[in-house]
PDB file of C-alpha atoms in Angstrom:
ATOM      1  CA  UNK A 215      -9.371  -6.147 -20.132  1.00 87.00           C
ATOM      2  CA  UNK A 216      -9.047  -6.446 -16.201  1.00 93.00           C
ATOM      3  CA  UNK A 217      -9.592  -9.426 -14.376  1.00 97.00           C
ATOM      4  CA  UNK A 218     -10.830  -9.883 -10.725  1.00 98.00           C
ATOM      5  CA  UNK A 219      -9.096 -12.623  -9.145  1.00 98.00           C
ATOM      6  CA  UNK A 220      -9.576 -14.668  -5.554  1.00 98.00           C
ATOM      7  CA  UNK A 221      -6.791 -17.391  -3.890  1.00 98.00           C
ATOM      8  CA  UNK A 222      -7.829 -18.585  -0.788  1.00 98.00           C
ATOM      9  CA  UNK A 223      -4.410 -19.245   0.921  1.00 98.00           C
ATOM     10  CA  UNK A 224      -5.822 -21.307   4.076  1.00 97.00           C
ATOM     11  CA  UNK A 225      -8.965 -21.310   6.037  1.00 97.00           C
ATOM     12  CA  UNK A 226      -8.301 -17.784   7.529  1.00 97.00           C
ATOM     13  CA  UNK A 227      -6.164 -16.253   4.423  1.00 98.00           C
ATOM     14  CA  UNK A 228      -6.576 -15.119   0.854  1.00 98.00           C
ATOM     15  CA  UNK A 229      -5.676 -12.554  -1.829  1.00 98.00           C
ATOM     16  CA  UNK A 230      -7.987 -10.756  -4.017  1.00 98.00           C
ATOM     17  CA  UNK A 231      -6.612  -8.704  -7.039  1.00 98.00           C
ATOM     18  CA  UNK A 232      -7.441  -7.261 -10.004  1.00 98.00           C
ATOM     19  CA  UNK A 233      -4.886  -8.165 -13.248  1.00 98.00           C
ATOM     20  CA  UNK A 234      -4.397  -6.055 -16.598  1.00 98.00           C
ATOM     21  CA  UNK A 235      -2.051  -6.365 -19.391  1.00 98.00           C
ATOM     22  CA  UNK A 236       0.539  -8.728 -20.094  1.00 97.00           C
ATOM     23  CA  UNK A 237       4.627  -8.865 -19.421  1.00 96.00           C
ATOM     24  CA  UNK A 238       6.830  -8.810 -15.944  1.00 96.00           C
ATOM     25  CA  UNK A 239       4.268  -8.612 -13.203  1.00 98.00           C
ATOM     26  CA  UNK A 240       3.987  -4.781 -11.531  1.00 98.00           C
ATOM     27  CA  UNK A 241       1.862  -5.275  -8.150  1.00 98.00           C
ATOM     28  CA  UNK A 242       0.026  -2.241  -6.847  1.00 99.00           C
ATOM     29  CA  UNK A 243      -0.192  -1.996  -3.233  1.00 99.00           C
ATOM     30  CA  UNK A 244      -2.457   0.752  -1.679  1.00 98.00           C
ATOM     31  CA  UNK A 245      -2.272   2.652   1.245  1.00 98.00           C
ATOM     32  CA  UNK A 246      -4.652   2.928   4.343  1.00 97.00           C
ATOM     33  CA  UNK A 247      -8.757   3.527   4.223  1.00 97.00           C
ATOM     34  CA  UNK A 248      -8.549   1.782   0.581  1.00 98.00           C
ATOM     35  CA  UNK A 249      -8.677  -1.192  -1.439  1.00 98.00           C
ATOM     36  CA  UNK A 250      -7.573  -2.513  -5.065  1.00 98.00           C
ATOM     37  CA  UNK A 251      -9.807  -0.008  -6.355  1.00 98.00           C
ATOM     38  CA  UNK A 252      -8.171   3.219  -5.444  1.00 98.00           C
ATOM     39  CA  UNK A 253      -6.035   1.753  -8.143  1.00 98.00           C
ATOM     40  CA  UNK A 254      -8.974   2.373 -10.625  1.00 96.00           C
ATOM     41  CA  UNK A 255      -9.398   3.603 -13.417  1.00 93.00           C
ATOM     42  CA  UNK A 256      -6.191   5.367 -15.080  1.00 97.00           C
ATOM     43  CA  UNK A 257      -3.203   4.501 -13.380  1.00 98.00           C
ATOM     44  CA  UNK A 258      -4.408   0.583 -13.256  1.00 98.00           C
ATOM     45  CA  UNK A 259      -4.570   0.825 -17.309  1.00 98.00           C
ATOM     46  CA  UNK A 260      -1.306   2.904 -17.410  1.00 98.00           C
ATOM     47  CA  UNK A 261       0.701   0.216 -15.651  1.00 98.00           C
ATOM     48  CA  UNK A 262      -1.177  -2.696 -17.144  1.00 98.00           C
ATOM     49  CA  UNK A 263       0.872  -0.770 -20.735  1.00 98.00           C
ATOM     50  CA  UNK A 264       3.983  -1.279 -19.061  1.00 98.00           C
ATOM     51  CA  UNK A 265       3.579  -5.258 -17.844  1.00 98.00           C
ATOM     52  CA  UNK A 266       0.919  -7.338 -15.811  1.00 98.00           C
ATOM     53  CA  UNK A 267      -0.436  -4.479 -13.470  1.00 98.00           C
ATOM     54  CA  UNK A 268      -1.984  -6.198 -10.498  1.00 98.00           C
ATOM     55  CA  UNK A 269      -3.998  -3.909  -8.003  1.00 98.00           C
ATOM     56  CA  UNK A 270      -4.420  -6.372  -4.636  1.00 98.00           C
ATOM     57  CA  UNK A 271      -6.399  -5.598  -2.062  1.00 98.00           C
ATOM     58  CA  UNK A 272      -4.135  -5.707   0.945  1.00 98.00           C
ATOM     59  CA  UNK A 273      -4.375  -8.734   3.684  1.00 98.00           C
ATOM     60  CA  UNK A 274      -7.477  -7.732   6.301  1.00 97.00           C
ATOM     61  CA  UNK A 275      -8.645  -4.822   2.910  1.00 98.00           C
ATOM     62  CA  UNK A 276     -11.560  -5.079   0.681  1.00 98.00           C
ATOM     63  CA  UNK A 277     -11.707  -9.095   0.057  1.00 98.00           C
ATOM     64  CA  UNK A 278      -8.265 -10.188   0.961  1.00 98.00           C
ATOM     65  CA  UNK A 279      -8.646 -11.546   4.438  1.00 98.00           C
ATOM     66  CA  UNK A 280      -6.251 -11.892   7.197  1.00 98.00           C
ATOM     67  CA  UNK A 281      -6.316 -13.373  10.881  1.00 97.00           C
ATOM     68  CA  UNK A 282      -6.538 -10.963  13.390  1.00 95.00           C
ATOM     69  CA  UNK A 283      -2.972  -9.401  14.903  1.00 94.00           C
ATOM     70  CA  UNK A 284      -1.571 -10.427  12.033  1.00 95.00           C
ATOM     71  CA  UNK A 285      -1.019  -7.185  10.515  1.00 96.00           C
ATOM     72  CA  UNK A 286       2.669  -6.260  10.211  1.00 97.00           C
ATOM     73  CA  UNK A 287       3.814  -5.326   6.704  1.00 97.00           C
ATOM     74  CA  UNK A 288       6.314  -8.603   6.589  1.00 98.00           C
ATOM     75  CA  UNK A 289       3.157 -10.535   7.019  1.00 98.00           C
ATOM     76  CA  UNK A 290       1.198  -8.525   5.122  1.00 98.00           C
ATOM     77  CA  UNK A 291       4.002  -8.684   2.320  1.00 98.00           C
ATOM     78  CA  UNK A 292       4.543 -12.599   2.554  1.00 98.00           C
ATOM     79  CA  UNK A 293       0.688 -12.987   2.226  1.00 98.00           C
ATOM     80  CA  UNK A 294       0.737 -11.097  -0.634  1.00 98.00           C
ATOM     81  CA  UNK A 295       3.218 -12.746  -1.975  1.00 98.00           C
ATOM     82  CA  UNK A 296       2.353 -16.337  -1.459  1.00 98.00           C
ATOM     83  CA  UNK A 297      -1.091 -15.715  -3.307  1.00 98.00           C
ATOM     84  CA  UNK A 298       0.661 -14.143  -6.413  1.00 98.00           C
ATOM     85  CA  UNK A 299       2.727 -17.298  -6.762  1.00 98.00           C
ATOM     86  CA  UNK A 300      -1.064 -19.375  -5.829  1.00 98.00           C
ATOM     87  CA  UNK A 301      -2.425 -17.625  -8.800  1.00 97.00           C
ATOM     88  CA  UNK A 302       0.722 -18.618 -10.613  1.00 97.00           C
ATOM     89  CA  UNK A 303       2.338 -15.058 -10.658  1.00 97.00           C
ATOM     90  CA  UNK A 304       6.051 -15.787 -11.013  1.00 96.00           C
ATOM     91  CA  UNK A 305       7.388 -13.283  -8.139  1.00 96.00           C
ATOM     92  CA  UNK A 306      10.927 -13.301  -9.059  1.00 94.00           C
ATOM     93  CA  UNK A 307      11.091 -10.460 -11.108  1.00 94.00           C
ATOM     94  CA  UNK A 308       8.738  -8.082  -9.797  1.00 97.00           C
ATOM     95  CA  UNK A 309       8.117  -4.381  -9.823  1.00 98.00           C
ATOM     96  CA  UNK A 310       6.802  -2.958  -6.398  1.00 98.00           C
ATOM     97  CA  UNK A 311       4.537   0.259  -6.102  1.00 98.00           C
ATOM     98  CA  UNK A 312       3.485   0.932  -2.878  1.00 98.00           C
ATOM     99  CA  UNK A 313       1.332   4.083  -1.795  1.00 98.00           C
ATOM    100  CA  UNK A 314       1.596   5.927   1.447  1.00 98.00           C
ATOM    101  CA  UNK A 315       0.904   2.601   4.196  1.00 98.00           C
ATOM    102  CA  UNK A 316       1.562   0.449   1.020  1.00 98.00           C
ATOM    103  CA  UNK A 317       4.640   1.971   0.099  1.00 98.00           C
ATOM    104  CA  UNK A 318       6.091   0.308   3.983  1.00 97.00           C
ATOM    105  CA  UNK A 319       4.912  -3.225   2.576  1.00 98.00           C
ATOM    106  CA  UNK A 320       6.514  -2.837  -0.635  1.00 98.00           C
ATOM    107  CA  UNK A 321       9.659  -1.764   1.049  1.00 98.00           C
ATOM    108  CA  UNK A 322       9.816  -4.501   3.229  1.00 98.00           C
ATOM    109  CA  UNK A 323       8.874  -6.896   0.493  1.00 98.00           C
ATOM    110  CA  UNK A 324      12.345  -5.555  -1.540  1.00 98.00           C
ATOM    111  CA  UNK A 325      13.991  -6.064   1.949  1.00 98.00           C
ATOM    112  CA  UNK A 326      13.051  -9.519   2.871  1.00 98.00           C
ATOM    113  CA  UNK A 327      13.268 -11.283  -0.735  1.00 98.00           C
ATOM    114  CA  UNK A 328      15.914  -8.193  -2.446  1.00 97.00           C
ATOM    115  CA  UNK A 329      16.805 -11.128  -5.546  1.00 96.00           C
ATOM    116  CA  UNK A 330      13.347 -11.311  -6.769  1.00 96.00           C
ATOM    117  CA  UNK A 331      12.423  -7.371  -6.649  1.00 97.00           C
ATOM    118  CA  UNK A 332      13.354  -5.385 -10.026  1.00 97.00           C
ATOM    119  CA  UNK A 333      12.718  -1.719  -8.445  1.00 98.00           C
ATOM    120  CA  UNK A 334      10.754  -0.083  -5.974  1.00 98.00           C
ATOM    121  CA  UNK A 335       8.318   2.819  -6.588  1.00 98.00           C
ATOM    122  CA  UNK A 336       7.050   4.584  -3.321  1.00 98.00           C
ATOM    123  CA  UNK A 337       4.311   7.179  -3.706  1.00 98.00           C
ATOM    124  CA  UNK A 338       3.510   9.483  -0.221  1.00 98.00           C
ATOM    125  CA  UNK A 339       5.218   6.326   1.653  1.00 98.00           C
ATOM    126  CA  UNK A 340       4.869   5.727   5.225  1.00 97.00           C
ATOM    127  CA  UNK A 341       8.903   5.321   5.928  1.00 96.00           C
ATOM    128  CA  UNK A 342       9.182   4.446   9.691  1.00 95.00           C
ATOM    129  CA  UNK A 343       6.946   4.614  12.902  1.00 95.00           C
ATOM    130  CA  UNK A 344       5.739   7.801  14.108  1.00 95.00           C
ATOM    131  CA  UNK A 345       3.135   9.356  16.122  1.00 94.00           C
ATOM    132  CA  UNK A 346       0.060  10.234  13.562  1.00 94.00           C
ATOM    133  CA  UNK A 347      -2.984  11.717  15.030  1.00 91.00           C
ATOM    134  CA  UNK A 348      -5.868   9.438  12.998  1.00 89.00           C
ATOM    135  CA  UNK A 349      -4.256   6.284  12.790  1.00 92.00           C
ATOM    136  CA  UNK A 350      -3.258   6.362  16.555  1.00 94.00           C
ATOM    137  CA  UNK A 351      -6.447   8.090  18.441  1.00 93.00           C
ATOM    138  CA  UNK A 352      -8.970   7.220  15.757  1.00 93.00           C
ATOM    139  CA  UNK A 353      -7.836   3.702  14.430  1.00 94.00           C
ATOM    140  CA  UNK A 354      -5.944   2.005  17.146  1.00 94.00           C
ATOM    141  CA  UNK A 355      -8.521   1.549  19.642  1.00 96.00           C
ATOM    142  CA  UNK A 356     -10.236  -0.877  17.437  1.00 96.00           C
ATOM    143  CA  UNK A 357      -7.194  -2.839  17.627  1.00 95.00           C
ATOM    144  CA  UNK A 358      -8.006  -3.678  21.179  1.00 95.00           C
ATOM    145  CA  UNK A 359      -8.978  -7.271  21.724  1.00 94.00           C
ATOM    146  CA  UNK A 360     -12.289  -7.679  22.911  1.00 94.00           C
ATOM    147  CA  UNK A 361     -13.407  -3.840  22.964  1.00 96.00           C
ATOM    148  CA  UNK A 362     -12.186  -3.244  19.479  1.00 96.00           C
ATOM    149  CA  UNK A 363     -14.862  -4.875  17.237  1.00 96.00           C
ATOM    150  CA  UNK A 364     -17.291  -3.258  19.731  1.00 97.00           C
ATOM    151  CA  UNK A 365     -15.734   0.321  19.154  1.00 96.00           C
ATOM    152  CA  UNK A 366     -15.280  -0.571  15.613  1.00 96.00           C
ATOM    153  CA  UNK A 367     -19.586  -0.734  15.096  1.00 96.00           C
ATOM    154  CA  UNK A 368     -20.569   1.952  17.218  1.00 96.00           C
ATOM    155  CA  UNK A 369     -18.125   4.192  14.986  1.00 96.00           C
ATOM    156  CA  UNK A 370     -19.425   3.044  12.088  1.00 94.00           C
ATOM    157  CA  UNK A 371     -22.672   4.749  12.609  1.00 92.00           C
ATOM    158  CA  UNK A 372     -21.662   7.884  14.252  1.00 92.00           C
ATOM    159  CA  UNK A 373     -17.770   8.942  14.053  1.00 93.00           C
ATOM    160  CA  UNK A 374     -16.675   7.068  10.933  1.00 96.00           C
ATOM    161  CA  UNK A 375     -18.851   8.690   8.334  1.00 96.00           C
ATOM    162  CA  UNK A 376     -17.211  11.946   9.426  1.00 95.00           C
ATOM    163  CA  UNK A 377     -13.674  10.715   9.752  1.00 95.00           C
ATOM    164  CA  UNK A 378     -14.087   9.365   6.572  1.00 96.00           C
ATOM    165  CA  UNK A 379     -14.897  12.917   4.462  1.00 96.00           C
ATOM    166  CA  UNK A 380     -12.725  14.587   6.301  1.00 96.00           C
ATOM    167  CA  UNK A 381      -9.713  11.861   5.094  1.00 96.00           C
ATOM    168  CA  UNK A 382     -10.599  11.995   1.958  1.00 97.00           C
ATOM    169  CA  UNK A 383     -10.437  15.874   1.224  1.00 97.00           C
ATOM    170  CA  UNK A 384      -7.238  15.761   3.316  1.00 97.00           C
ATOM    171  CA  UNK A 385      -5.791  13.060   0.617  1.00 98.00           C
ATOM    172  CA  UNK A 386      -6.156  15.162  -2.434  1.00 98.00           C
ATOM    173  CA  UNK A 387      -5.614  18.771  -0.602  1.00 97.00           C
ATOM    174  CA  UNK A 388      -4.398  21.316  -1.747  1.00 97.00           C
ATOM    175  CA  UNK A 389      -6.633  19.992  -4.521  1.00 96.00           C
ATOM    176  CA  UNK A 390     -10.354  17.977  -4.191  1.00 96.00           C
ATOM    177  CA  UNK A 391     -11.188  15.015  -4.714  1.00 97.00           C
ATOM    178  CA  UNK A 392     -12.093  13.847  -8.220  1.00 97.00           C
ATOM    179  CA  UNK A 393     -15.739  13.563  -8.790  1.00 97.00           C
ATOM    180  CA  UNK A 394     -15.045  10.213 -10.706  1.00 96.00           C
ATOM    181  CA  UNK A 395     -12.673   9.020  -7.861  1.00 97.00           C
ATOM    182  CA  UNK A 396     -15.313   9.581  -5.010  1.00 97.00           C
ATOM    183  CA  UNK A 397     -18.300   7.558  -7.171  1.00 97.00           C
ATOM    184  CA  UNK A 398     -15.553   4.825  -7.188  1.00 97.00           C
ATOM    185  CA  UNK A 399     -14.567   4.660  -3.618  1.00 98.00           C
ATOM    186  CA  UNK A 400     -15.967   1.567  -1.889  1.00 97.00           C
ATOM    187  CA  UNK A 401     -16.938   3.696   1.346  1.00 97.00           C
ATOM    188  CA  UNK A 402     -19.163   0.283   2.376  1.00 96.00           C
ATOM    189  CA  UNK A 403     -16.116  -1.699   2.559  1.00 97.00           C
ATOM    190  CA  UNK A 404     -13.926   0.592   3.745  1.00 97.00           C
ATOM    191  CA  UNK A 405     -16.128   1.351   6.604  1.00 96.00           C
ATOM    192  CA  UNK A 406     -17.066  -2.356   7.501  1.00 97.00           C
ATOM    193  CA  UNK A 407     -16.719  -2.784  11.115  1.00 96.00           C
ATOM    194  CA  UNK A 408     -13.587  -5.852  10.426  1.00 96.00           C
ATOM    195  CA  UNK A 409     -11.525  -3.696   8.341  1.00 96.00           C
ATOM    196  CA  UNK A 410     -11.607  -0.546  10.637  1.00 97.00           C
ATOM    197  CA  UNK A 411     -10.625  -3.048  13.223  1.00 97.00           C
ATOM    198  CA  UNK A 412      -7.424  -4.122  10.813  1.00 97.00           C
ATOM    199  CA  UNK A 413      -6.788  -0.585  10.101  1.00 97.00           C
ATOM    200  CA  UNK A 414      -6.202  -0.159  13.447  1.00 96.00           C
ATOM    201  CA  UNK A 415      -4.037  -3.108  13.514  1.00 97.00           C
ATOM    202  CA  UNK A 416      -2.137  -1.558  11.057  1.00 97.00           C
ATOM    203  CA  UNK A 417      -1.761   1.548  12.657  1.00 95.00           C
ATOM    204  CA  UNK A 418      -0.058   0.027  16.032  1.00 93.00           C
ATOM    205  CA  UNK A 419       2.544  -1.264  13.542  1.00 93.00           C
ATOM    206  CA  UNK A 420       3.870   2.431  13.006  1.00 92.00           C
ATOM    207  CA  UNK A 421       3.156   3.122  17.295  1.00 93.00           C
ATOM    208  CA  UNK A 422       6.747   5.096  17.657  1.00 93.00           C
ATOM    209  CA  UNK A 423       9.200   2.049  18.732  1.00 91.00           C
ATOM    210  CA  UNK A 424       7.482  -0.446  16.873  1.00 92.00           C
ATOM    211  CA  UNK A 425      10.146  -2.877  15.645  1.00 93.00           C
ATOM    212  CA  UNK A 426       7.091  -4.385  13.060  1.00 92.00           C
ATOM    213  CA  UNK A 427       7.433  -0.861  11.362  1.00 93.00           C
ATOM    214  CA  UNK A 428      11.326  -0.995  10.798  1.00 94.00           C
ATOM    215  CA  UNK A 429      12.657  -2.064   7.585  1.00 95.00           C
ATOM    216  CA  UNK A 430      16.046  -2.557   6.518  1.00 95.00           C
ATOM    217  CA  UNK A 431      16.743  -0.600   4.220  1.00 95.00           C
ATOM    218  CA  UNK A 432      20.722  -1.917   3.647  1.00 95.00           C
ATOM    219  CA  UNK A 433      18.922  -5.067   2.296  1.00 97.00           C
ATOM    220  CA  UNK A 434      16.763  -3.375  -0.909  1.00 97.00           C
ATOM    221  CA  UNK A 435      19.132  -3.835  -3.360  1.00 95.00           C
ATOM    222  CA  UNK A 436      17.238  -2.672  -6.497  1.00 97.00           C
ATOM    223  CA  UNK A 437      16.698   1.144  -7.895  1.00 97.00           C
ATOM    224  CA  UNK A 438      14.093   3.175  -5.824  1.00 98.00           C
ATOM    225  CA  UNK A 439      12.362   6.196  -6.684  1.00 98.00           C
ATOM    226  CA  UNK A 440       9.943   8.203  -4.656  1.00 98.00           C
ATOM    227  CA  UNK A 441       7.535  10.370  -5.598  1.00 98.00           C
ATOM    228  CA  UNK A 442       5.665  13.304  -3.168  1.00 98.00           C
ATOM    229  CA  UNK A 443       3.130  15.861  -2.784  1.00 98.00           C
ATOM    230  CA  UNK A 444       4.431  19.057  -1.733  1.00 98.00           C
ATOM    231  CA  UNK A 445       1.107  19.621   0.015  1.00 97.00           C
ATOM    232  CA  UNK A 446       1.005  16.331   1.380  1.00 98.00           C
ATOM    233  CA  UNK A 447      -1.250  16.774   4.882  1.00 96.00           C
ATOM    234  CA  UNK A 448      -1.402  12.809   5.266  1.00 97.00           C
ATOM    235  CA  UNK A 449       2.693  12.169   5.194  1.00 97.00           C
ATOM    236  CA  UNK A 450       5.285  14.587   5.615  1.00 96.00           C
ATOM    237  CA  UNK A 451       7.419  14.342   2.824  1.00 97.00           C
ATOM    238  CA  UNK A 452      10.671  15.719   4.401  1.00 97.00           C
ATOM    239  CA  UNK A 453      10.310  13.406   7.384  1.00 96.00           C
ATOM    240  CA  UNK A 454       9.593  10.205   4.815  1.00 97.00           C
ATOM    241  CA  UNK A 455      10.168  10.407   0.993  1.00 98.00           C
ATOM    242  CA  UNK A 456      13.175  13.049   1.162  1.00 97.00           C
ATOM    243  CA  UNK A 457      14.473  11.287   4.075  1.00 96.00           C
ATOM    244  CA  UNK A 458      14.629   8.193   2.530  1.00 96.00           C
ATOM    245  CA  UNK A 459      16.119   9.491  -0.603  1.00 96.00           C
ATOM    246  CA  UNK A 460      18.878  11.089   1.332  1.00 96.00           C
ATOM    247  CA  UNK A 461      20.026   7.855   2.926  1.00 95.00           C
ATOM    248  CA  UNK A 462      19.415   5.589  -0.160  1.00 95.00           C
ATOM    249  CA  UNK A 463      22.097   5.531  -2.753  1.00 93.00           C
ATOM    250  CA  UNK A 464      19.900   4.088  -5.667  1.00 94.00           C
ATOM    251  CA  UNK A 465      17.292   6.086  -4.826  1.00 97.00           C
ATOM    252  CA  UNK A 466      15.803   8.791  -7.004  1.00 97.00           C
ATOM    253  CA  UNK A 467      13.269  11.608  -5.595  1.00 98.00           C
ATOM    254  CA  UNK A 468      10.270  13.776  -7.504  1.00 98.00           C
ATOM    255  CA  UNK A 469       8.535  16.598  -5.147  1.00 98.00           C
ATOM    256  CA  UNK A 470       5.422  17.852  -7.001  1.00 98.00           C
ATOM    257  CA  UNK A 471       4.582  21.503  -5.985  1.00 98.00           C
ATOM    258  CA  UNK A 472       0.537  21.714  -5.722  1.00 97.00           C
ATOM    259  CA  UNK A 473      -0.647  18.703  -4.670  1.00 98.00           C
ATOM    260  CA  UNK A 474      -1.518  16.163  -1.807  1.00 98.00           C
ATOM    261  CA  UNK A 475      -1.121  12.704  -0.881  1.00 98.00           C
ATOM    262  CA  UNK A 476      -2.358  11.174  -3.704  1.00 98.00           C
ATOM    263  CA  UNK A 477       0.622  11.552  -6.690  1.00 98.00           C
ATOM    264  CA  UNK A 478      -1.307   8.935  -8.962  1.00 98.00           C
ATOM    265  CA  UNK A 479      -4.079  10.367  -9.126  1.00 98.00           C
ATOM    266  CA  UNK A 480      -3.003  13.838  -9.215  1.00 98.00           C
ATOM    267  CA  UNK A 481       0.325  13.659 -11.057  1.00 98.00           C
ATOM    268  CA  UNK A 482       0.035  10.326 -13.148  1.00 98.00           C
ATOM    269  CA  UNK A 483       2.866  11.543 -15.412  1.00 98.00           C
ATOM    270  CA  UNK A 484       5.287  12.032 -13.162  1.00 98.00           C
ATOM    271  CA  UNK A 485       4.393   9.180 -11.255  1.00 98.00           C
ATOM    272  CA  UNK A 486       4.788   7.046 -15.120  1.00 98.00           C
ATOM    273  CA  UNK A 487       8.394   9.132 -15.561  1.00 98.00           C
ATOM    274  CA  UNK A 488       9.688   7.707 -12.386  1.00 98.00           C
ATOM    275  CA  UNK A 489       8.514   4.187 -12.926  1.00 98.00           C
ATOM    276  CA  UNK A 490      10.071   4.389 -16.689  1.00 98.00           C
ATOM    277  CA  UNK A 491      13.242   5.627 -15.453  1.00 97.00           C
ATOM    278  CA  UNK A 492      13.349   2.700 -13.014  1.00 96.00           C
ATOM    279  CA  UNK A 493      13.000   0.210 -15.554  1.00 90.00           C
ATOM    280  CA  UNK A 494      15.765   1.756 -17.339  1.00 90.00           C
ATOM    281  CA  UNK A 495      17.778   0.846 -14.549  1.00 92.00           C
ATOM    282  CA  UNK A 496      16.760  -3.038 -14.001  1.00 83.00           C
ATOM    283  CA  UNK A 497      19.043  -5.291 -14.362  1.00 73.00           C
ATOM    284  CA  UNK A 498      18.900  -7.434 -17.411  1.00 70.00           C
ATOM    285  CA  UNK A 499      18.322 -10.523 -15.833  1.00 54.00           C
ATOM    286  CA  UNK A 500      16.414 -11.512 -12.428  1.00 45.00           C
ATOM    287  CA  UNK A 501      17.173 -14.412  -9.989  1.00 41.00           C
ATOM    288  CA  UNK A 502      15.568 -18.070 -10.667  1.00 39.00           C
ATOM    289  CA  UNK A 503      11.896 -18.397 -10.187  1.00 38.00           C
ATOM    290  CA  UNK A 504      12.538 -21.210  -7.803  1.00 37.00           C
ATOM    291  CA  UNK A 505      14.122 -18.186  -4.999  1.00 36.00           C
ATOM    292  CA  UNK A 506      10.629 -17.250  -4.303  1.00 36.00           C
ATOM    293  CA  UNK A 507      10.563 -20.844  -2.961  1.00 37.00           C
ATOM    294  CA  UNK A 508      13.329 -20.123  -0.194  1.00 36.00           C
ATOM    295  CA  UNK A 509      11.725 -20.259   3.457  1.00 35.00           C
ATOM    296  CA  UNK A 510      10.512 -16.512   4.272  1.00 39.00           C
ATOM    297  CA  UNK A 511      12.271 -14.964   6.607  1.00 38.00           C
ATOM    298  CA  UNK A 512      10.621 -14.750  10.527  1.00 33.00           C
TER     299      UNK A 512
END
């Protein structure tokens, strides 16, 4: 049975999840214009049969919260981190998923702290910074200080209902979106004024240039395997998932003809395949739980 979870970390910090199943912890980390719940209901309960699936909300997402310009995916990756080990979540030994913006927390998670990550699993992943017409025209304003809040609630009653439908048939295209998956979608909290403002946030981590957006890559020391929509119109596969794959030695890559941006929803078993065949690969033991005590790196 799933469990919702809350850690407040400090007065302007906390981590909300939700936790299924039992075993080495397997944290979900979702992508942009989402929360834990896009995690909902099938692939949570397929990775909660494989370990302790935990679906977070990301730092400044649904109910995680997060001071303002605070949104790089270290930070957003060491938050995430210190309220796993607050809800006594022993981090050394994890297994990262990450999905499309998620998928460039998760990878600098495994670069930052490589002894405590057992493999990497990037669905649709956001790779590096690049221009990208809705997070940089549509999102980043509301990252300005001052104006931004104030851009952030006119939108909300005019642009972002529109922005919004249009993102979400663009996620699952070639294919639509689920009827289930839409009745889900938290569109109120998604669309909440402070969050589009830390959406935006996160989008002027990926500005081209951005040194916030870079991760090392020679650091991630554990098997990787990515999987793609062919018909991805959100990310680019060639210029992010088969990119990566090229230069990554341990990594493995699955290219799904006929669909979007959205493999785990729309290709759960292939999605499962990759993750099993990563486990195959773990090593047999994982570093000391007190390494997730070293000091985190600036």
């Amino acid at each position: 049975m799933a469990i919702s979870q809350t850690v407040a970390l400090d007065a302007e910090r906390s981590l909300h999840l939700i936790r299924e199943g039992d075993g080495l912890p397997i944290v979900l980390i979702h992508g942009a214009l989402a929360t834990h719940v896009d995690w909902l209901e099938a692939p949570l309960a397929a990775f909660a049969q494989r370990g302790l699936a935990l679906a977070v909300d990301r730092p400044g997402h649904g109910s995680s919260a997060r001071p303002r310009y605070d949104a790089t995916p270290l930070a957003q990756a060491r938050q995430i981190r210190a309220g796993l080990t607050a809800l006594g979540v022993d981090v050394a030994g994890v297994r990262l998923v990450g999905h499309s913006f998620g998928g460039m927390v998760a990878m600098t998670w495994a670069a930052a702290w490589p002894e405590e990550v057992r493999s990497l699993l990037l669905l649709s992943p956001i790779t590096r910074p690049e221009f990208r017409v809705t997070e940089h025209l549509m999102l980043g304003p509301r990252a300005l200080p001052v104006f931004g809040p104030v851009i952030a609630e006119v939108a909300r009653w005019s642009l972002d209902p529109v922005l919004l439908k249009m993102v979400q048939k663009l996620m699952f295209s070639p294919g639509q979106p689920p009827v289930d998956w839409l009745e889900r979608y938290p569109a109120e909290v998604v669309l909440r004024p402070s969050q589009m403002v830390q959406e935006g946030e996160d989008a002027a981590t990926l500005t081209p240039g951005s040194l916030a957006g870079l991760v090392d890559i020679r650091a991630i020391r554990c098997p990787v395997a990515l999987v793609s929509g062919m018909g991805d119109k959100i990310v680019e596969h060639r210029q992010h998932a088969a990119l990566m794959a090229a230069v990554m030695p341990q990594a493995a890559l699955t290219l799904v003809e006929g669909i979007g941006h959205m493999p785990h929803h729309q290709a759960l078993d292939q999605v499962l395949a990759a993750f099993d065949g990563l486990s195959a690969q773990e090593p047999a033991s994982t570093a000391p739980a007190q390494s997730a005590e070293r000091p985190s790196p600036a």
